[in-house]
Short mmCIF file of C-alpha atoms in Angstrom, two decimals:
data_model
loop_
_atom_site.label_atom_id
_atom_site.label_comp_id
_atom_site.label_asym_id
_atom_site.label_seq_id
_atom_site.Cartn_x
_atom_site.Cartn_y
_atom_site.Cartn_z
CA MET A 262 0.00 0.00 0.00
CA PRO A 263 2.46 2.68 -1.22
CA ILE A 264 0.79 5.83 0.06
CA ALA A 265 3.15 8.19 1.84
CA TYR A 266 1.13 11.39 2.28
CA THR A 267 4.36 13.16 3.28
CA GLN A 268 3.77 15.90 0.68
CA TRP A 269 -0.02 15.91 1.14
CA ALA A 270 0.17 16.59 4.88
CA ALA A 271 0.77 20.33 4.62
CA THR A 272 -2.13 20.98 2.21
CA TYR A 273 -4.61 18.26 3.19
CA GLU A 274 -6.84 20.38 5.39
CA LEU A 275 -6.75 23.32 2.97
CA PHE A 276 -8.38 21.25 0.22
CA GLU A 277 -10.14 18.45 2.12
CA GLY A 278 -10.93 19.89 5.54
CA GLU A 279 -14.45 21.20 4.99
CA SER A 280 -15.67 18.08 3.18
CA ALA A 281 -14.03 15.77 5.72
CA ARG A 282 -15.59 17.57 8.69
CA GLU A 283 -19.08 17.36 7.18
CA THR A 284 -18.62 13.66 6.40
CA TRP A 285 -17.56 12.98 10.01
CA ARG A 286 -20.50 14.95 11.40
CA GLN A 287 -23.09 13.19 9.21
CA GLY A 288 -21.58 9.76 9.61
CA ILE A 289 -19.42 8.57 12.47
CA ALA A 290 -20.19 11.33 14.97
CA ALA A 291 -23.95 10.93 14.49
CA ASP A 292 -23.82 7.19 15.16
CA LEU A 293 -21.40 7.46 18.09
CA ALA A 294 -23.81 9.92 19.69
CA LYS A 295 -26.39 7.10 19.70
CA LEU A 296 -23.99 4.36 20.82
CA ALA A 297 -21.98 6.15 23.50
CA ASP A 298 -23.97 6.52 26.71
CA GLY A 299 -21.05 7.89 28.73
CA PRO A 300 -17.26 8.29 28.66
CA GLY A 301 -15.43 5.95 26.33
CA ARG A 302 -12.18 5.30 24.51
CA VAL A 303 -12.02 5.69 20.73
CA LEU A 304 -9.32 4.61 18.28
CA ASP A 305 -9.33 6.57 15.00
CA LEU A 306 -7.74 4.58 12.14
CA GLY A 307 -6.08 6.48 9.30
CA ALA A 308 -6.52 9.61 11.36
CA GLY A 309 -4.39 11.83 9.13
CA THR A 310 -4.31 15.37 10.49
CA GLY A 311 -6.84 14.54 13.18
CA ILE A 312 -9.91 16.11 11.59
CA GLY A 313 -12.13 13.34 12.93
CA THR A 314 -10.50 13.56 16.34
CA ARG A 315 -11.34 17.25 16.54
CA VAL A 316 -14.91 16.77 15.31
CA LEU A 317 -15.51 14.10 17.95
CA GLY A 318 -13.87 16.31 20.57
CA GLU A 319 -16.27 19.14 19.74
CA LEU A 320 -19.46 17.07 19.49
CA LEU A 321 -18.75 14.25 21.97
CA PRO A 322 -16.24 15.65 24.48
CA ARG A 323 -16.69 12.75 26.92
CA LEU A 324 -14.96 10.43 24.46
CA GLU A 325 -11.17 10.08 24.61
CA VAL A 326 -9.76 9.68 21.10
CA THR A 327 -6.41 8.12 20.14
CA SER A 328 -5.27 8.78 16.56
CA LEU A 329 -3.52 6.06 14.54
CA ASP A 330 -1.81 6.78 11.23
CA ARG A 331 1.24 5.56 9.34
CA SER A 332 2.30 9.17 8.66
CA PRO A 333 3.76 11.06 11.64
CA GLU A 334 3.85 14.16 9.41
CA MET A 335 0.06 14.11 9.10
CA LEU A 336 -0.47 13.65 12.84
CA ASP A 337 2.04 16.35 13.75
CA TRP A 338 0.64 18.78 11.18
CA GLY A 339 -2.77 18.38 12.78
CA LYS A 340 -1.24 19.00 16.23
CA VAL A 341 -2.45 15.65 17.55
CA PRO A 342 -0.86 15.36 21.03
CA LYS A 343 2.00 12.86 21.11
CA ALA A 344 0.32 11.03 23.98
CA ARG A 345 -2.68 10.43 21.70
CA GLN A 346 -0.68 9.29 18.66
CA ILE A 347 0.00 5.76 17.45
CA VAL A 348 2.24 5.66 14.38
CA CYS A 349 1.78 2.36 12.57
CA ASP A 350 0.09 0.69 9.63
CA MET A 351 -3.68 0.48 9.99
CA THR A 352 -3.68 -2.88 8.21
CA ASP A 353 -1.91 -4.70 11.06
CA PHE A 354 -1.77 -3.28 14.57
CA ARG A 355 -2.93 -6.31 16.50
CA ALA A 356 -2.54 -6.55 20.24
CA GLY A 357 0.53 -8.38 21.47
CA GLU A 358 3.28 -5.94 20.46
CA GLY A 359 2.74 -3.26 23.06
CA PHE A 360 -0.67 -2.34 21.67
CA PRO A 361 -3.46 -2.08 24.27
CA GLY A 362 -5.65 -4.94 23.11
CA GLY A 363 -9.28 -4.87 24.19
CA ALA A 364 -8.88 -1.33 25.47
CA PHE A 365 -11.22 0.59 23.20
CA ASP A 366 -14.97 1.00 23.26
CA PHE A 367 -15.01 2.19 19.64
CA VAL A 368 -12.77 1.90 16.61
CA VAL A 369 -13.60 4.42 13.89
CA SER A 370 -12.29 5.30 10.44
CA GLY A 371 -13.55 8.26 8.47
CA PHE A 372 -13.50 9.99 5.10
CA ASP A 373 -13.05 6.79 3.05
CA ALA A 374 -9.75 5.78 4.70
CA LEU A 375 -10.64 2.09 4.42
CA ASN A 376 -11.08 2.41 0.66
CA TYR A 377 -7.31 2.71 0.38
CA LEU A 378 -6.98 -0.90 1.52
CA PRO A 379 -7.07 -3.77 -0.98
CA PRO A 380 -9.31 -6.66 0.14
CA GLU A 381 -6.59 -8.66 1.89
CA ALA A 382 -5.36 -5.58 3.77
CA LEU A 383 -8.94 -4.66 4.69
CA ALA A 384 -9.32 -8.09 6.30
CA GLY A 385 -6.17 -7.46 8.35
CA CYS A 386 -7.46 -4.08 9.43
CA LEU A 387 -10.78 -5.53 10.59
CA ALA A 388 -9.00 -8.30 12.49
CA SER A 389 -6.79 -5.73 14.21
CA ALA A 390 -9.82 -3.60 15.03
CA ALA A 391 -11.55 -6.59 16.63
CA ASP A 392 -8.47 -7.17 18.79
CA ALA A 393 -8.43 -3.53 19.83
CA LEU A 394 -12.09 -3.52 20.88
CA ARG A 395 -13.48 -4.66 24.19
CA PRO A 396 -16.16 -7.38 23.93
CA GLY A 397 -19.33 -5.66 22.77
CA GLY A 398 -17.39 -2.68 21.42
CA HIS A 399 -18.25 -1.16 18.05
CA MET A 400 -16.41 -0.31 14.87
CA VAL A 401 -17.94 2.59 12.90
CA PHE A 402 -16.67 3.75 9.50
CA ASP A 403 -17.69 5.32 6.22
CA TYR A 404 -16.89 3.65 2.92
CA SER A 405 -17.14 4.93 -0.65
CA THR A 406 -19.24 2.72 -2.92
CA ARG A 407 -18.48 1.19 -6.28
CA LYS A 408 -20.79 3.75 -7.88
CA VAL A 409 -18.66 6.73 -6.95
CA LEU A 410 -15.35 5.08 -7.81
CA SER A 411 -16.26 3.20 -10.98
CA ALA A 412 -18.94 5.52 -12.40
CA ASP A 413 -18.81 9.04 -10.96
CA TRP A 414 -15.00 9.07 -10.94
CA ALA A 415 -14.47 6.75 -13.91
CA ALA A 416 -12.78 9.47 -15.95
CA LEU A 417 -12.93 12.67 -13.90
CA GLU A 418 -10.41 15.51 -14.05
CA TYR A 419 -10.61 18.93 -12.38
CA SER A 420 -8.64 21.58 -10.49
CA GLN A 421 -9.20 23.60 -7.31
CA GLU A 422 -7.53 26.87 -6.36
CA LYS A 423 -6.99 27.94 -2.74
CA ASP A 424 -4.55 30.37 -1.13
CA GLY A 425 -2.50 30.71 -4.30
CA HIS A 426 -2.19 26.94 -4.77
CA THR A 427 -3.76 24.82 -7.49
CA LEU A 428 -4.61 21.20 -6.82
CA HIS A 429 -5.28 19.17 -9.95
CA ARG A 430 -7.02 15.80 -9.61
CA ARG A 431 -7.27 13.09 -12.23
CA HIS A 432 -9.42 10.06 -11.37
CA VAL A 433 -9.38 6.92 -13.51
CA TRP A 434 -11.19 3.63 -12.89
CA GLU A 435 -8.83 0.77 -13.76
CA ARG A 436 -11.29 -1.92 -14.74
CA ALA A 437 -8.62 -4.61 -15.20
CA HIS A 438 -7.46 -4.14 -11.59
CA ASP A 439 -10.89 -3.29 -10.12
CA ARG A 440 -9.59 -0.12 -8.49
CA SER A 441 -9.53 3.66 -8.78
CA ARG A 442 -6.32 5.59 -9.44
CA THR A 443 -6.10 9.28 -8.50
CA VAL A 444 -3.16 11.48 -9.42
CA LEU A 445 -2.87 14.65 -7.29
CA THR A 446 -0.66 17.48 -8.50
CA LEU A 447 -0.07 20.60 -6.42
CA SER A 448 1.32 23.70 -8.11
CA ARG A 449 1.86 27.36 -7.34
CA GLY A 450 2.46 30.03 -9.95
CA GLY A 451 2.73 27.37 -12.63
CA GLU A 452 5.46 25.47 -10.75
CA ILE A 453 4.70 21.89 -9.75
CA LEU A 454 5.43 21.44 -6.05
CA TRP A 455 4.62 17.72 -5.83
CA ARG A 456 2.67 14.89 -7.37
CA GLU A 457 1.22 11.80 -5.63
CA THR A 458 -0.72 8.80 -6.87
CA HIS A 459 -3.42 7.30 -4.64
CA ILE A 460 -5.16 3.96 -5.20
CA GLN A 461 -8.63 3.16 -3.85
CA TYR A 462 -10.50 -0.14 -3.78
CA VAL A 463 -14.05 -1.18 -3.04
CA VAL A 464 -15.82 -4.34 -1.92
CA ASP A 465 -19.58 -4.75 -1.94
CA PRO A 466 -21.55 -4.69 1.34
CA PHE A 467 -22.15 -8.46 1.33
CA THR A 468 -18.45 -9.24 0.92
CA LEU A 469 -17.52 -6.68 3.55
CA GLU A 470 -19.99 -8.28 5.97
CA GLU A 471 -18.49 -11.71 5.32
CA VAL A 472 -14.94 -10.47 5.87
CA ALA A 473 -15.97 -8.71 9.08
CA ARG A 474 -17.73 -11.82 10.41
CA ALA A 475 -14.66 -13.96 9.67
CA ASN A 476 -12.64 -11.60 11.83
CA GLY A 477 -14.90 -11.48 14.87
CA LEU A 478 -17.18 -8.56 13.97
CA HIS A 479 -20.83 -8.68 12.99
CA THR A 480 -22.78 -6.02 11.13
CA VAL A 481 -25.28 -4.04 13.18
CA ALA A 482 -26.33 -1.49 10.56
CA VAL A 483 -25.47 0.00 7.17
CA ARG A 484 -26.93 3.28 5.98
CA ASN A 485 -26.37 6.06 3.47
CA ILE A 486 -24.00 8.66 4.87
CA ASP A 487 -26.64 11.39 4.81
CA SER A 488 -29.77 9.55 5.97
CA ASP A 489 -31.11 6.53 7.83
CA ALA A 490 -32.02 4.86 4.53
CA TYR A 491 -29.88 2.38 2.60
CA SER A 492 -29.38 2.47 -1.15
CA PRO A 493 -26.77 0.31 -2.93
CA SER A 494 -26.22 3.07 -5.49
CA HIS A 495 -25.45 5.80 -2.96
CA THR A 496 -21.98 7.38 -3.03
CA THR A 497 -21.01 6.55 0.59
CA HIS A 498 -22.23 4.14 3.23
CA LEU A 499 -21.84 4.24 7.01
CA TYR A 500 -21.18 0.86 8.67
CA VAL A 501 -21.64 -0.11 12.31
CA LEU A 502 -20.02 -3.41 13.36
CA ARG A 503 -19.92 -5.00 16.79
CA ARG A 504 -17.31 -7.25 18.36
CA LYS A 505 -18.79 -10.53 19.52
#
């Protein structure tokens, strides 16, 4: 999973912050508000610059959030306190190597972070999440659907301009590999500052449920990110899983 985000860290919130915050509010935060009946410990997977951590801190201040990401640059840029950082790969952080297994009431992952995992890595992530959760604890995450990756973004190219920077995005659905490739290019004054390629994958809800069940989690609910309804063709779904 060759995604560094070292370059992206400094400009991530400039271009993605508003959309990410709204996604967290509509999705994970809304469901945690129903599930959390008091103080609790939360592990945020693929936390990046800690946008989700801050949203949860504002809306659900009784929850203590620990941020896990493979990029220390992203965590530091977001001023996530060192005591609340875990720097490791979200695909394999199982208890037994100094990780506090069974310590968390909730494991969350927002703004399509799990879409960056191919199916075998997604299985490892879910297994690690189950290990991190206490019995009866919940995993809550949003997940982009095949529709948005293979149809809406099948051949999409556009640019955004903010604070003198231009971010160009080129999305391509690679049918032969069943994945989406996005090339991000940041420039200023016509000079290219950096370019990164991101790969996203998708599994259908039935397969995701099977993988979760095989790793000790069962599905409690699946809904569209912006409502209580469920539609297979929606752009993003919100999943709630529970450790047995």
